[in-house]
């Protein structure tokens, strides 16, 4: 099964609709709620990253028999130092984004905690591609 | 304790209807949504001053069905609309988050 979603930078109201759609889908498929939560949290953090930092982004979700793969690619500033971005507490979010309750530097670490595999390809000035996999069996 | 009982005992102002008056045993206080996602126990109530629609998005993901807005905060229109769509209860307290937590502890919500 393949699902595709589009995100616009700055559109915080729309962030979360892709992850809650996937959450409903996985619920219908009868997956364990622990796994569904992991997918939903990782995906929502990725959505927020796109609307907070990028100009636009696309999400492709592939649901296979024993895992789910989520690819989030954005057109945006890219991440100059991925190791730093992975550090809990480090954030480059704007004041406005922080006031909304984001930008605590927990996004990427939260994603990492919830997925079985995470791959980040990024080019400064062009954009970032985040690919993550969550296995259904643990 | 049921949502309706908490609303009554804490004298909260209700913004939505209560379609599922469920038992709530746990609570969490936070102003960071990433923190809610990372650390809030499932099916808790959430005490916060954040009053915009992204709070609802996080509540959906975490199965949070009851939000108490502290310091007399009111939900913005979009937050209220999304909460109504998703059957999430929002109520406002005049007290601050610390005082609300104290009252909830007395009601055995931990």
mmCIF file of C-alpha atoms in Angstrom:
data_model
loop_
_atom_site.group_PDB
_atom_site.id
_atom_site.type_symbol
_atom_site.label_atom_id
_atom_site.label_comp_id
_atom_site.label_asym_id
_atom_site.label_seq_id
_atom_site.Cartn_x
_atom_site.Cartn_y
_atom_site.Cartn_z
ATOM 1 C CA UNK A 1 0.000 0.000 0.000
ATOM 2 C CA UNK A 2 1.347 3.441 -0.896
ATOM 3 C CA UNK A 3 0.189 6.765 0.482
ATOM 4 C CA UNK A 4 1.410 10.185 -0.588
ATOM 5 C CA UNK A 5 1.037 13.483 1.271
ATOM 6 C CA UNK A 6 2.162 17.021 0.577
ATOM 7 C CA UNK A 7 3.247 19.666 3.104
ATOM 8 C CA UNK A 8 3.667 23.422 2.801
ATOM 9 C CA UNK A 9 6.289 25.219 4.893
ATOM 10 C CA UNK A 10 4.715 27.314 7.634
ATOM 11 C CA UNK A 11 1.338 25.577 7.477
ATOM 12 C CA UNK A 12 1.162 24.295 11.041
ATOM 13 C CA UNK A 13 -2.585 23.620 10.919
ATOM 14 C CA UNK A 14 -2.105 20.930 8.305
ATOM 15 C CA UNK A 15 0.780 19.228 10.113
ATOM 16 C CA UNK A 16 -0.506 16.086 11.735
ATOM 17 C CA UNK A 17 -3.094 15.198 9.140
ATOM 18 C CA UNK A 18 -0.758 12.736 7.385
ATOM 19 C CA UNK A 19 0.279 11.042 10.624
ATOM 20 C CA UNK A 20 -3.272 10.777 11.944
ATOM 21 C CA UNK A 21 -4.396 9.353 8.590
ATOM 22 C CA UNK A 22 -1.684 6.687 8.779
ATOM 23 C CA UNK A 23 -2.569 6.033 12.406
ATOM 24 C CA UNK A 24 -6.169 5.293 11.396
ATOM 25 C CA UNK A 25 -5.001 3.091 8.538
ATOM 26 C CA UNK A 26 -2.710 1.015 10.769
ATOM 27 C CA UNK A 27 -5.496 0.703 13.332
ATOM 28 C CA UNK A 28 -7.767 -0.705 10.647
ATOM 29 C CA UNK A 29 -5.024 -3.156 9.719
ATOM 30 C CA UNK A 30 -5.097 -4.334 13.325
ATOM 31 C CA UNK A 31 -1.521 -3.502 14.300
ATOM 32 C CA UNK A 32 -0.427 -3.325 17.945
ATOM 33 C CA UNK A 33 -1.084 0.115 19.430
ATOM 34 C CA UNK A 34 2.553 0.319 20.609
ATOM 35 C CA UNK A 35 3.734 0.090 17.002
ATOM 36 C CA UNK A 36 1.050 2.507 15.773
ATOM 37 C CA UNK A 37 2.208 5.105 18.353
ATOM 38 C CA UNK A 38 5.814 4.796 17.213
ATOM 39 C CA UNK A 39 4.850 5.368 13.607
ATOM 40 C CA UNK A 40 2.535 8.268 14.447
ATOM 41 C CA UNK A 41 5.048 10.069 16.681
ATOM 42 C CA UNK A 42 7.964 9.655 14.242
ATOM 43 C CA UNK A 43 5.835 10.819 11.348
ATOM 44 C CA UNK A 44 4.362 13.798 13.177
ATOM 45 C CA UNK A 45 7.810 15.000 14.268
ATOM 46 C CA UNK A 46 8.919 14.733 10.635
ATOM 47 C CA UNK A 47 5.863 16.705 9.498
ATOM 48 C CA UNK A 48 6.616 19.411 12.046
ATOM 49 C CA UNK A 49 10.241 19.557 10.896
ATOM 50 C CA UNK A 50 9.086 20.223 7.350
ATOM 51 C CA UNK A 51 6.545 22.948 8.204
ATOM 52 C CA UNK A 52 8.936 24.558 10.713
ATOM 53 C CA UNK A 53 12.056 24.592 8.549
ATOM 54 C CA UNK A 54 11.376 23.859 4.868
ATOM 55 C CA UNK A 55 9.496 25.515 1.989
ATOM 56 C CA UNK A 56 7.589 22.396 1.023
ATOM 57 C CA UNK A 57 7.801 18.657 1.397
ATOM 58 C CA UNK A 58 6.412 15.325 0.317
ATOM 59 C CA UNK A 59 5.765 12.218 2.322
ATOM 60 C CA UNK A 60 5.620 8.755 0.794
ATOM 61 C CA UNK A 61 4.471 5.918 2.992
ATOM 62 C CA UNK A 62 4.771 2.289 2.004
ATOM 63 C CA UNK A 63 2.997 -0.212 4.209
ATOM 64 C CA UNK A 64 4.422 -3.690 3.704
ATOM 65 C CA UNK A 65 3.516 -6.951 5.397
ATOM 66 C CA UNK A 66 6.035 -6.709 8.215
ATOM 67 C CA UNK A 67 7.178 -3.089 8.216
ATOM 68 C CA UNK A 68 6.352 0.457 7.211
ATOM 69 C CA UNK A 69 8.672 2.786 5.326
ATOM 70 C CA UNK A 70 8.233 6.540 5.458
ATOM 71 C CA UNK A 71 10.153 8.836 3.150
ATOM 72 C CA UNK A 72 9.969 12.562 3.886
ATOM 73 C CA UNK A 73 11.708 14.761 1.340
ATOM 74 C CA UNK A 74 11.686 18.525 1.503
ATOM 75 C CA UNK A 75 12.863 21.541 -0.399
ATOM 76 C CA UNK A 76 14.487 23.663 2.239
ATOM 77 C CA UNK A 77 17.669 24.910 3.861
ATOM 78 C CA UNK A 78 19.095 21.446 4.563
ATOM 79 C CA UNK A 79 20.878 20.513 7.790
ATOM 80 C CA UNK A 80 24.467 21.838 8.005
ATOM 81 C CA UNK A 81 25.447 19.529 10.878
ATOM 82 C CA UNK A 82 23.369 16.354 11.187
ATOM 83 C CA UNK A 83 25.153 15.151 14.347
ATOM 84 C CA UNK A 84 24.322 18.407 16.073
ATOM 85 C CA UNK A 85 20.704 18.213 14.870
ATOM 86 C CA UNK A 86 20.478 14.721 16.366
ATOM 87 C CA UNK A 87 21.548 16.036 19.771
ATOM 88 C CA UNK A 88 18.709 16.398 22.222
ATOM 89 C CA UNK A 89 18.177 20.059 23.096
ATOM 90 C CA UNK A 90 19.770 21.502 19.967
ATOM 91 C CA UNK A 91 17.327 23.481 17.840
ATOM 92 C CA UNK A 92 17.392 26.143 15.162
ATOM 93 C CA UNK A 93 13.643 26.757 15.327
ATOM 94 C CA UNK A 94 12.354 30.324 15.226
ATOM 95 C CA UNK A 95 10.840 32.103 18.209
ATOM 96 C CA UNK A 96 7.379 31.728 16.664
ATOM 97 C CA UNK A 97 7.822 27.972 16.341
ATOM 98 C CA UNK A 98 9.008 27.753 19.956
ATOM 99 C CA UNK A 99 5.991 29.654 21.190
ATOM 100 C CA UNK A 100 3.811 26.977 19.629
ATOM 101 C CA UNK A 101 5.461 24.347 21.803
ATOM 102 C CA UNK A 102 8.008 23.024 19.310
ATOM 103 C CA UNK A 103 11.698 23.620 18.879
ATOM 104 C CA UNK A 104 12.868 21.962 22.074
ATOM 105 C CA UNK A 105 15.458 20.076 20.064
ATOM 106 C CA UNK A 106 13.581 16.831 20.522
ATOM 107 C CA UNK A 107 12.311 16.251 16.976
ATOM 108 C CA UNK A 108 15.033 14.172 15.363
ATOM 109 C CA UNK A 109 15.983 12.409 18.636
ATOM 110 C CA UNK A 110 12.291 11.535 19.089
ATOM 111 C CA UNK A 111 12.181 10.140 15.574
ATOM 112 C CA UNK A 112 15.325 8.081 16.153
ATOM 113 C CA UNK A 113 13.907 6.611 19.357
ATOM 114 C CA UNK A 114 10.757 5.429 17.608
ATOM 115 C CA UNK A 115 12.113 3.884 14.425
ATOM 116 C CA UNK A 116 14.156 0.776 13.628
ATOM 117 C CA UNK A 117 16.135 2.432 10.869
ATOM 118 C CA UNK A 118 16.741 6.093 10.088
ATOM 119 C CA UNK A 119 18.642 7.560 7.195
ATOM 120 C CA UNK A 120 19.200 11.272 6.621
ATOM 121 C CA UNK A 121 20.414 12.699 3.336
ATOM 122 C CA UNK A 122 20.741 16.439 3.325
ATOM 123 C CA UNK A 123 22.224 19.148 1.160
ATOM 124 C CA UNK A 124 22.586 22.676 2.474
ATOM 125 C CA UNK A 125 20.532 25.088 0.390
ATOM 126 C CA UNK A 126 18.562 22.311 -1.307
ATOM 127 C CA UNK A 127 16.734 20.118 1.123
ATOM 128 C CA UNK A 128 16.582 17.046 3.281
ATOM 129 C CA UNK A 129 15.463 13.492 2.749
ATOM 130 C CA UNK A 130 14.532 11.476 5.790
ATOM 131 C CA UNK A 131 13.877 7.815 5.334
ATOM 132 C CA UNK A 132 12.671 5.681 8.211
ATOM 133 C CA UNK A 133 11.543 2.116 8.699
ATOM 134 C CA UNK A 134 9.512 0.659 11.527
ATOM 135 C CA UNK A 135 9.216 -3.119 11.859
ATOM 136 C CA UNK A 136 5.928 -4.597 12.992
ATOM 137 C CA UNK A 137 7.446 -7.550 14.883
ATOM 138 C CA UNK A 138 9.572 -6.963 17.998
ATOM 139 C CA UNK B 1 -11.997 9.517 38.022
ATOM 140 C CA UNK B 2 -14.450 10.394 35.254
ATOM 141 C CA UNK B 3 -13.907 13.484 33.118
ATOM 142 C CA UNK B 4 -17.228 14.995 34.247
ATOM 143 C CA UNK B 5 -16.303 14.534 37.918
ATOM 144 C CA UNK B 6 -12.915 16.197 37.418
ATOM 145 C CA UNK B 7 -14.622 19.131 35.686
ATOM 146 C CA UNK B 8 -17.057 19.489 38.556
ATOM 147 C CA UNK B 9 -14.546 19.099 41.391
ATOM 148 C CA UNK B 10 -12.046 21.521 39.859
ATOM 149 C CA UNK B 11 -14.813 23.975 38.798
ATOM 150 C CA UNK B 12 -13.603 23.971 35.206
ATOM 151 C CA UNK B 13 -15.272 25.797 32.352
ATOM 152 C CA UNK B 14 -16.186 23.284 29.648
ATOM 153 C CA UNK B 15 -15.742 24.234 25.958
ATOM 154 C CA UNK B 16 -16.873 20.995 24.316
ATOM 155 C CA UNK B 17 -19.407 18.291 25.017
ATOM 156 C CA UNK B 18 -18.405 15.075 26.764
ATOM 157 C CA UNK B 19 -19.492 12.217 24.543
ATOM 158 C CA UNK B 20 -17.344 9.588 26.190
ATOM 159 C CA UNK B 21 -17.122 10.236 29.925
ATOM 160 C CA UNK B 22 -14.105 8.001 30.433
ATOM 161 C CA UNK B 23 -12.113 7.251 33.555
ATOM 162 C CA UNK B 24 -8.823 9.146 33.712
ATOM 163 C CA UNK B 25 -6.086 7.848 35.976
ATOM 164 C CA UNK B 26 -3.071 9.748 34.835
ATOM 165 C CA UNK B 27 -2.099 13.290 34.029
ATOM 166 C CA UNK B 28 0.757 15.150 32.404
ATOM 167 C CA UNK B 29 1.786 18.801 32.406
ATOM 168 C CA UNK B 30 3.774 20.243 29.531
ATOM 169 C CA UNK B 31 4.203 23.217 27.251
ATOM 170 C CA UNK B 32 6.357 21.340 24.752
ATOM 171 C CA UNK B 33 4.544 19.144 22.270
ATOM 172 C CA UNK B 34 7.618 17.039 21.540
ATOM 173 C CA UNK B 35 7.849 16.357 25.255
ATOM 174 C CA UNK B 36 4.195 15.303 25.310
ATOM 175 C CA UNK B 37 4.884 12.921 22.439
ATOM 176 C CA UNK B 38 8.014 11.523 24.021
ATOM 177 C CA UNK B 39 6.970 11.258 27.654
ATOM 178 C CA UNK B 40 3.239 11.619 28.288
ATOM 179 C CA UNK B 41 1.609 8.319 29.316
ATOM 180 C CA UNK B 42 -1.131 7.210 26.906
ATOM 181 C CA UNK B 43 -4.701 8.160 27.739
ATOM 182 C CA UNK B 44 -3.597 10.779 30.278
ATOM 183 C CA UNK B 45 -5.228 14.119 30.655
ATOM 184 C CA UNK B 46 -3.014 17.018 29.598
ATOM 185 C CA UNK B 47 -2.613 20.263 31.530
ATOM 186 C CA UNK B 48 -1.159 23.039 29.375
ATOM 187 C CA UNK B 49 -1.431 26.685 28.376
ATOM 188 C CA UNK B 50 -0.936 25.864 24.672
ATOM 189 C CA UNK B 51 -4.225 26.731 23.035
ATOM 190 C CA UNK B 52 -3.788 26.064 19.307
ATOM 191 C CA UNK B 53 -4.685 23.233 16.943
ATOM 192 C CA UNK B 54 -1.345 21.409 17.021
ATOM 193 C CA UNK B 55 -2.141 20.340 20.571
ATOM 194 C CA UNK B 56 -5.086 18.382 19.165
ATOM 195 C CA UNK B 57 -2.853 16.729 16.547
ATOM 196 C CA UNK B 58 -0.600 15.474 19.336
ATOM 197 C CA UNK B 59 -3.568 14.378 21.469
ATOM 198 C CA UNK B 60 -4.848 12.270 18.568
ATOM 199 C CA UNK B 61 -1.491 10.520 18.290
ATOM 200 C CA UNK B 62 -1.247 9.884 22.021
ATOM 201 C CA UNK B 63 -4.923 9.006 22.645
ATOM 202 C CA UNK B 64 -5.300 11.967 24.986
ATOM 203 C CA UNK B 65 -9.021 12.665 25.388
ATOM 204 C CA UNK B 66 -9.047 15.496 27.923
ATOM 205 C CA UNK B 67 -7.161 18.813 27.923
ATOM 206 C CA UNK B 68 -7.227 21.254 30.830
ATOM 207 C CA UNK B 69 -6.135 24.742 29.794
ATOM 208 C CA UNK B 70 -4.506 26.529 32.717
ATOM 209 C CA UNK B 71 -4.448 30.236 33.609
ATOM 210 C CA UNK B 72 -7.904 30.938 32.082
ATOM 211 C CA UNK B 73 -6.626 30.184 28.566
ATOM 212 C CA UNK B 74 -9.232 29.601 25.900
ATOM 213 C CA UNK B 75 -8.812 27.353 22.842
ATOM 214 C CA UNK B 76 -8.484 29.139 19.500
ATOM 215 C CA UNK B 77 -11.237 28.462 16.940
ATOM 216 C CA UNK B 78 -9.273 25.882 14.995
ATOM 217 C CA UNK B 79 -8.312 24.007 18.169
ATOM 218 C CA UNK B 80 -11.929 23.907 19.274
ATOM 219 C CA UNK B 81 -13.138 22.743 15.868
ATOM 220 C CA UNK B 82 -10.586 19.935 15.710
ATOM 221 C CA UNK B 83 -11.347 18.893 19.288
ATOM 222 C CA UNK B 84 -15.065 18.662 18.472
ATOM 223 C CA UNK B 85 -14.271 16.578 15.362
ATOM 224 C CA UNK B 86 -12.128 14.196 17.377
ATOM 225 C CA UNK B 87 -14.258 13.992 20.519
ATOM 226 C CA UNK B 88 -11.540 15.517 22.681
ATOM 227 C CA UNK B 89 -12.766 17.380 25.766
ATOM 228 C CA UNK B 90 -11.327 20.850 26.479
ATOM 229 C CA UNK B 91 -11.949 22.708 29.727
ATOM 230 C CA UNK B 92 -10.417 25.857 31.194
ATOM 231 C CA UNK B 93 -9.190 26.409 34.738
ATOM 232 C CA UNK B 94 -8.517 29.744 36.358
ATOM 233 C CA UNK B 95 -5.690 28.156 38.331
ATOM 234 C CA UNK B 96 -2.155 27.692 37.025
ATOM 235 C CA UNK B 97 -0.719 24.315 36.012
ATOM 236 C CA UNK B 98 0.944 23.765 39.399
ATOM 237 C CA UNK B 99 -2.261 24.383 41.326
ATOM 238 C CA UNK B 100 -4.280 22.201 38.941
ATOM 239 C CA UNK B 101 -1.804 19.348 39.365
ATOM 240 C CA UNK B 102 -2.107 19.643 43.121
ATOM 241 C CA UNK B 103 -5.922 19.393 42.933
ATOM 242 C CA UNK B 104 -5.682 16.435 40.542
ATOM 243 C CA UNK B 105 -3.343 14.609 42.923
ATOM 244 C CA UNK B 106 -5.910 15.060 45.684
ATOM 245 C CA UNK B 107 -8.422 13.386 43.349
ATOM 246 C CA UNK B 108 -5.976 10.521 42.855
ATOM 247 C CA UNK B 109 -5.145 11.390 39.253
ATOM 248 C CA UNK B 110 -1.385 10.784 39.120
#
